[in-house]
C-alpha positions as a printed NumPy array, in Angstrom:
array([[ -1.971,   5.452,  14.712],
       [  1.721,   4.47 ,  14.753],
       [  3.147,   1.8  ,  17.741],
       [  6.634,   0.835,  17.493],
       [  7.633,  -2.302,  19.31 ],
       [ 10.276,  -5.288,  19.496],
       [  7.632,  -7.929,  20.344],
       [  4.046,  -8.273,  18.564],
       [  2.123,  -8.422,  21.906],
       [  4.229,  -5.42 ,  23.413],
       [  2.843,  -3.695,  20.201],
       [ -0.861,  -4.801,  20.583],
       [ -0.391,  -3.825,  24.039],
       [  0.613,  -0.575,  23.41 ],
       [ -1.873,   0.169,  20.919],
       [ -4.752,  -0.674,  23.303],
       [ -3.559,   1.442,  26.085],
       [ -2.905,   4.262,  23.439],
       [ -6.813,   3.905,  22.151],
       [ -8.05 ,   3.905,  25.931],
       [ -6.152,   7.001,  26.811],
       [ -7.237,   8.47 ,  24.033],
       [-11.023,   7.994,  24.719],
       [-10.212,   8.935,  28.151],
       [ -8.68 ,  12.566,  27.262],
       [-11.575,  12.826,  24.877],
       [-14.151,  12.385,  27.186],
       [-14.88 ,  15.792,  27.648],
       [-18.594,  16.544,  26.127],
       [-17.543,  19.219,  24.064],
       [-14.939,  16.927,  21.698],
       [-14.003,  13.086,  20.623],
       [-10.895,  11.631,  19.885],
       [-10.15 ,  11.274,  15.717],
       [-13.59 ,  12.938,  15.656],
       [-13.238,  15.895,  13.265],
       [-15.142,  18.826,  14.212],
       [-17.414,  19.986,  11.249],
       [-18.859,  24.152,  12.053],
       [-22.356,  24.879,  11.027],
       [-24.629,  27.59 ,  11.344],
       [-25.606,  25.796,  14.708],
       [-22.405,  25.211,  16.796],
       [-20.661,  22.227,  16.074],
       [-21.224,  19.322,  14.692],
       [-19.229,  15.491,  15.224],
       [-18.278,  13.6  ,  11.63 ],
       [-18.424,  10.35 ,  11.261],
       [-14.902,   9.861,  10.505],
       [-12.567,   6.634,  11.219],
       [ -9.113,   6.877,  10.859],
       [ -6.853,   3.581,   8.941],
       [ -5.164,   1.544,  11.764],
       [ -2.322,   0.454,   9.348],
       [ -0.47 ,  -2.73 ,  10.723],
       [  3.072,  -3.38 ,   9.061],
       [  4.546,  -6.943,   9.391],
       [  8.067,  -8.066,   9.115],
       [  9.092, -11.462,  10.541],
       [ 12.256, -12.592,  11.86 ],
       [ 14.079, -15.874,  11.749],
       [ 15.775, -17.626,  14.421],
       [ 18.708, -15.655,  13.881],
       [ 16.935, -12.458,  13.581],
       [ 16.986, -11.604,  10.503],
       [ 13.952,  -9.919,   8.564],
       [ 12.938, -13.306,   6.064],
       [ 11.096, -10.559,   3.63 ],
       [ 14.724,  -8.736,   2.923],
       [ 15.709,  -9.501,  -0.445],
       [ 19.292, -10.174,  -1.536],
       [ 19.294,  -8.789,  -4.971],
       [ 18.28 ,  -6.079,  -6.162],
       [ 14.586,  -5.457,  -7.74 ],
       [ 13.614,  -9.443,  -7.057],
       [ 11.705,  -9.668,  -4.31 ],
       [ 11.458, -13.057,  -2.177],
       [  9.198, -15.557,  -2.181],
       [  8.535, -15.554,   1.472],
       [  6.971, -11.529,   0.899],
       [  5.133, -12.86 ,  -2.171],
       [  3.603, -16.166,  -0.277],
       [  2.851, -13.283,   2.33 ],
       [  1.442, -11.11 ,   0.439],
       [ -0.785, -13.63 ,  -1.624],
       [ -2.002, -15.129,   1.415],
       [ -3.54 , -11.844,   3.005],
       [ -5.022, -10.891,  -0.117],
       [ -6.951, -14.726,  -0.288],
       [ -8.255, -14.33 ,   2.913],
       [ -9.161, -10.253,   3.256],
       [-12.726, -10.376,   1.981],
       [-13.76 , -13.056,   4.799],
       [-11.59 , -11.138,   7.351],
       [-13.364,  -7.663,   6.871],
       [-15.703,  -8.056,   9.927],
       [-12.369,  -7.88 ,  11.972],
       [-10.685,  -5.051,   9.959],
       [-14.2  ,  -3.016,   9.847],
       [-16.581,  -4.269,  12.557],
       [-19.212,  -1.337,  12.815],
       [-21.516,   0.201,  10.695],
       [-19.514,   3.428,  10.706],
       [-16.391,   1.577,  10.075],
       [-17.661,   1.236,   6.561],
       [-18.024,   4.835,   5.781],
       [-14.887,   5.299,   5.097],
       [-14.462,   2.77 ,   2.151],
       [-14.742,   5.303,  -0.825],
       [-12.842,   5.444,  -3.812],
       [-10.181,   8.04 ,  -3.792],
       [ -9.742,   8.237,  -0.124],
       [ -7.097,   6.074,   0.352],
       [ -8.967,   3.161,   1.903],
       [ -8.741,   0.049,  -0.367],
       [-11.639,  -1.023,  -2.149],
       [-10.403,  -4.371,  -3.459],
       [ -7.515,  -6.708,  -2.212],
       [ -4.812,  -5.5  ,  -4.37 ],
       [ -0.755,  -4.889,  -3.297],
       [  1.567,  -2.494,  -4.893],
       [  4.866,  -0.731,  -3.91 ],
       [  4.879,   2.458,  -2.403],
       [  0.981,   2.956,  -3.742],
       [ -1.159,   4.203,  -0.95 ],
       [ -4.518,   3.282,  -3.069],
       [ -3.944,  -1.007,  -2.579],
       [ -4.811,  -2.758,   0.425],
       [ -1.413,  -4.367,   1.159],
       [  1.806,  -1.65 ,   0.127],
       [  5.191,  -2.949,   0.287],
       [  7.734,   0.26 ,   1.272],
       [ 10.713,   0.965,  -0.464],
       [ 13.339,   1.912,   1.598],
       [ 16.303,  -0.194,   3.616],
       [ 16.401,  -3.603,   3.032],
       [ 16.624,  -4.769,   6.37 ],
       [ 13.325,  -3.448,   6.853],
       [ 11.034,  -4.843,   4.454],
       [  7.312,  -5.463,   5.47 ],
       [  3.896,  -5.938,   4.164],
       [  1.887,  -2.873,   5.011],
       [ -2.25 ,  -3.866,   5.76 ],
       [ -4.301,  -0.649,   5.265],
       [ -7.614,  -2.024,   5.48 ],
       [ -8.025,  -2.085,   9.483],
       [ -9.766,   1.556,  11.116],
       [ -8.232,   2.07 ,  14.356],
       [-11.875,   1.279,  15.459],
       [-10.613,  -2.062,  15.623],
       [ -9.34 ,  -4.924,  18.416],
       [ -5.975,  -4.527,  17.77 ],
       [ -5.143,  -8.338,  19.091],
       [ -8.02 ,  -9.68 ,  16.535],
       [ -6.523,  -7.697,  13.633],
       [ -2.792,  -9.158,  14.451],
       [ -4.385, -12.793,  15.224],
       [ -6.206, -12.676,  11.599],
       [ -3.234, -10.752,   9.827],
       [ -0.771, -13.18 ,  10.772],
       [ -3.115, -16.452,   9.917],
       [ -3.157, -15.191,   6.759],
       [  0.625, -14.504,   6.254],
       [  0.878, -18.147,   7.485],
       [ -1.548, -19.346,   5.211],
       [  0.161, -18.136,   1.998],
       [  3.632, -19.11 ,   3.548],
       [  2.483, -23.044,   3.974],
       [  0.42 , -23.103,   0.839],
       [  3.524, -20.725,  -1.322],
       [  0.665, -19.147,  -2.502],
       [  1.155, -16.165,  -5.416],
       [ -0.204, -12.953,  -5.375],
       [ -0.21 , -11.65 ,  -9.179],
       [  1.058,  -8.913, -10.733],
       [  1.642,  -5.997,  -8.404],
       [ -1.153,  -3.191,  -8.796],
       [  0.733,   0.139, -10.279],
       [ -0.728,   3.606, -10.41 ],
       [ -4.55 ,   3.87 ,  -9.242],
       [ -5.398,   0.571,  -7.574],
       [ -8.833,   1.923,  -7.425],
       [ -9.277,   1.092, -10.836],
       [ -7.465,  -2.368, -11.057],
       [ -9.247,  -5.304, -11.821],
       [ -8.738,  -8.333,  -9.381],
       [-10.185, -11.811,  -9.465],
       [-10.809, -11.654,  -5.69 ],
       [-13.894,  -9.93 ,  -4.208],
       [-14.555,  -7.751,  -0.851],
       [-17.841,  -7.394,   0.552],
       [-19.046,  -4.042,   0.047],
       [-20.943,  -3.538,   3.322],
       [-21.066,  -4.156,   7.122],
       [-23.983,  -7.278,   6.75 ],
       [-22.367,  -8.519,   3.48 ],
       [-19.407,  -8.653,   6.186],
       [-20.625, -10.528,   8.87 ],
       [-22.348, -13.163,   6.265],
       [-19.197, -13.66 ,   4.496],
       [-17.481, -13.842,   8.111],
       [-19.629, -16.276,   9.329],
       [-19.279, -18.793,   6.386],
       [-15.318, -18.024,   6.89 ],
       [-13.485, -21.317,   7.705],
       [-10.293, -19.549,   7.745],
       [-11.527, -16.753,  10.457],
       [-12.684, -19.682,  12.377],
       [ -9.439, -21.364,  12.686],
       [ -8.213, -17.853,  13.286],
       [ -9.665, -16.702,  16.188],
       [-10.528, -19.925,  17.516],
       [-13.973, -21.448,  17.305],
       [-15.413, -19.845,  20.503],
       [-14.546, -16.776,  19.511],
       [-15.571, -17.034,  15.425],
       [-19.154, -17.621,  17.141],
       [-19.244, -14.959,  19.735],
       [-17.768, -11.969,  17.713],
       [-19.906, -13.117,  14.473],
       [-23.08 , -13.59 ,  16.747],
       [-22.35 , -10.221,  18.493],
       [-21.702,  -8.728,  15.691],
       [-25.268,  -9.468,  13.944],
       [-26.868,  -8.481,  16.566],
       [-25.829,  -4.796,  16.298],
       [-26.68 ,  -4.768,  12.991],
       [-30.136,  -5.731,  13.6  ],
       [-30.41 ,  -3.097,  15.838],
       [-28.657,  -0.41 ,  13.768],
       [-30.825,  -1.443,  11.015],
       [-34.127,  -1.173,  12.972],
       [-32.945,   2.667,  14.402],
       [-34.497,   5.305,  12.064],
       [-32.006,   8.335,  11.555],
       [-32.502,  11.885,  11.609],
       [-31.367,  11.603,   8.27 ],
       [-34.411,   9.396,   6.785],
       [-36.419,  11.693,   8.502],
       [-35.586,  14.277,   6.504],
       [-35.017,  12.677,   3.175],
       [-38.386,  10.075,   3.297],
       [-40.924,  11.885,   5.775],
       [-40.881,  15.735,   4.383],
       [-39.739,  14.897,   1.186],
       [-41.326,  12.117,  -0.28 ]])
């Protein structure tokens, strides 16, 4: 899903009305929005499929002026760096906002194009933060982990703590990742499932300050409650695999 907009809560805005019309035109019983139709033998079927909600960041000065551009060639400045390094610290306690469902998490597979590990790299699709070449004047830090399954205003609230974070603290991000960032190594871990999410977000002192006390409690208290309840449901799928198999 692309937005393009002067103003960050124009953008956020815009995203949320664009999600709502979407589920509104796919209402209709016989399709879903971003729901990929699979064919079988009998009719249809509805894959679990969640498409990347990619956010890119640039920020202005007073003046206007993009604070990521560099002024010479191939160095890049330490404002994107601190940036950079500061989303990367904080995206394994953030990844109940940028994945906050159980089927947000089955897209997370190597190869695919969702990151697996907070890594950046330039123009390299397989890291969870790509910086585009391109124009100058339009540098920005490109955050792939988010599925558009997502509150758009809780992604942009936790993104931006983050870029603050590694701004005030002139934090460093590494090496950048080149060629498969599935296999890079990285000293910095993600959880690898929806309740390894939620514990990880509620121990999170940075999400807290994020998205305000109140809301750290609510979301993370909402949030283990589905699981519980996802975790008690018995599929179709265990059916078949642990009653008529086993």
């Amino acid at each position: 899903m692309f937005v393009a907009a002067t103003l960050p809560w124009s953008a956020l805005q815009s995203a949320q009305q664009f999600k709502r019309l979407a589920e509104a035109v796919g209402s209709r019983p016989s399709w879903s929005p971003a729901t990929p139709l699979l064919k079988s033998k009998d009719g249809p079927r509805l894959q679990n499929f969640v498409p990347v909600e990619t956010v890119a960041h640039a920020l202005p000065d007073a003046g206007g002026r993009n604070i990521f551009s560099e002024t010479s060639v191939g160095t890049w400045k330490p404002e994107l760096l601190h940036a950079v390094a500061g989303l990367l610290q904080t995206m394994g306690e953030s990844m109940l906002v940028f994945a906050p469902h159980a089927n947000s998490w089955r897209r997370f597979v190597a190869q695919s194009y969702a990151p697996l590990a907070p890594t950046w790299g330039v123009n390299n699709r397989s890291v969870a933060l790509r910086v585009p070449e391109g124009d100058v004047k339009a540098r920005r830090i490109e955050h792939r982990p988010a599925g558009v399954d997502t509150n758009p205003h809780l992604v942009a609230a936790t993104v931006l703590a983050g870029i603050l974070k590694g701004l005030n603290e002139k934090l460093d991000p590494g090496p950048e990742t080149t060629g498969n960032g599935y296999q890079a190594p990285t000293d910095i871990s993600m959880p690898a499932d929806w309740r390894s999410a939620i514990e990880a977000a509620k121990a999170s002192y940075f999400l807290k300050e994020a998205l305000g006390s109140d809301m750290h409690r609510v979301y993370c208290a909402i949030k283990q409650a589905e699981y519980l309840r996802v975790a008690k449901a018995v599929s179709e799928l265990d059916y078949h695999l642990y009653l008529h198999e086993v």
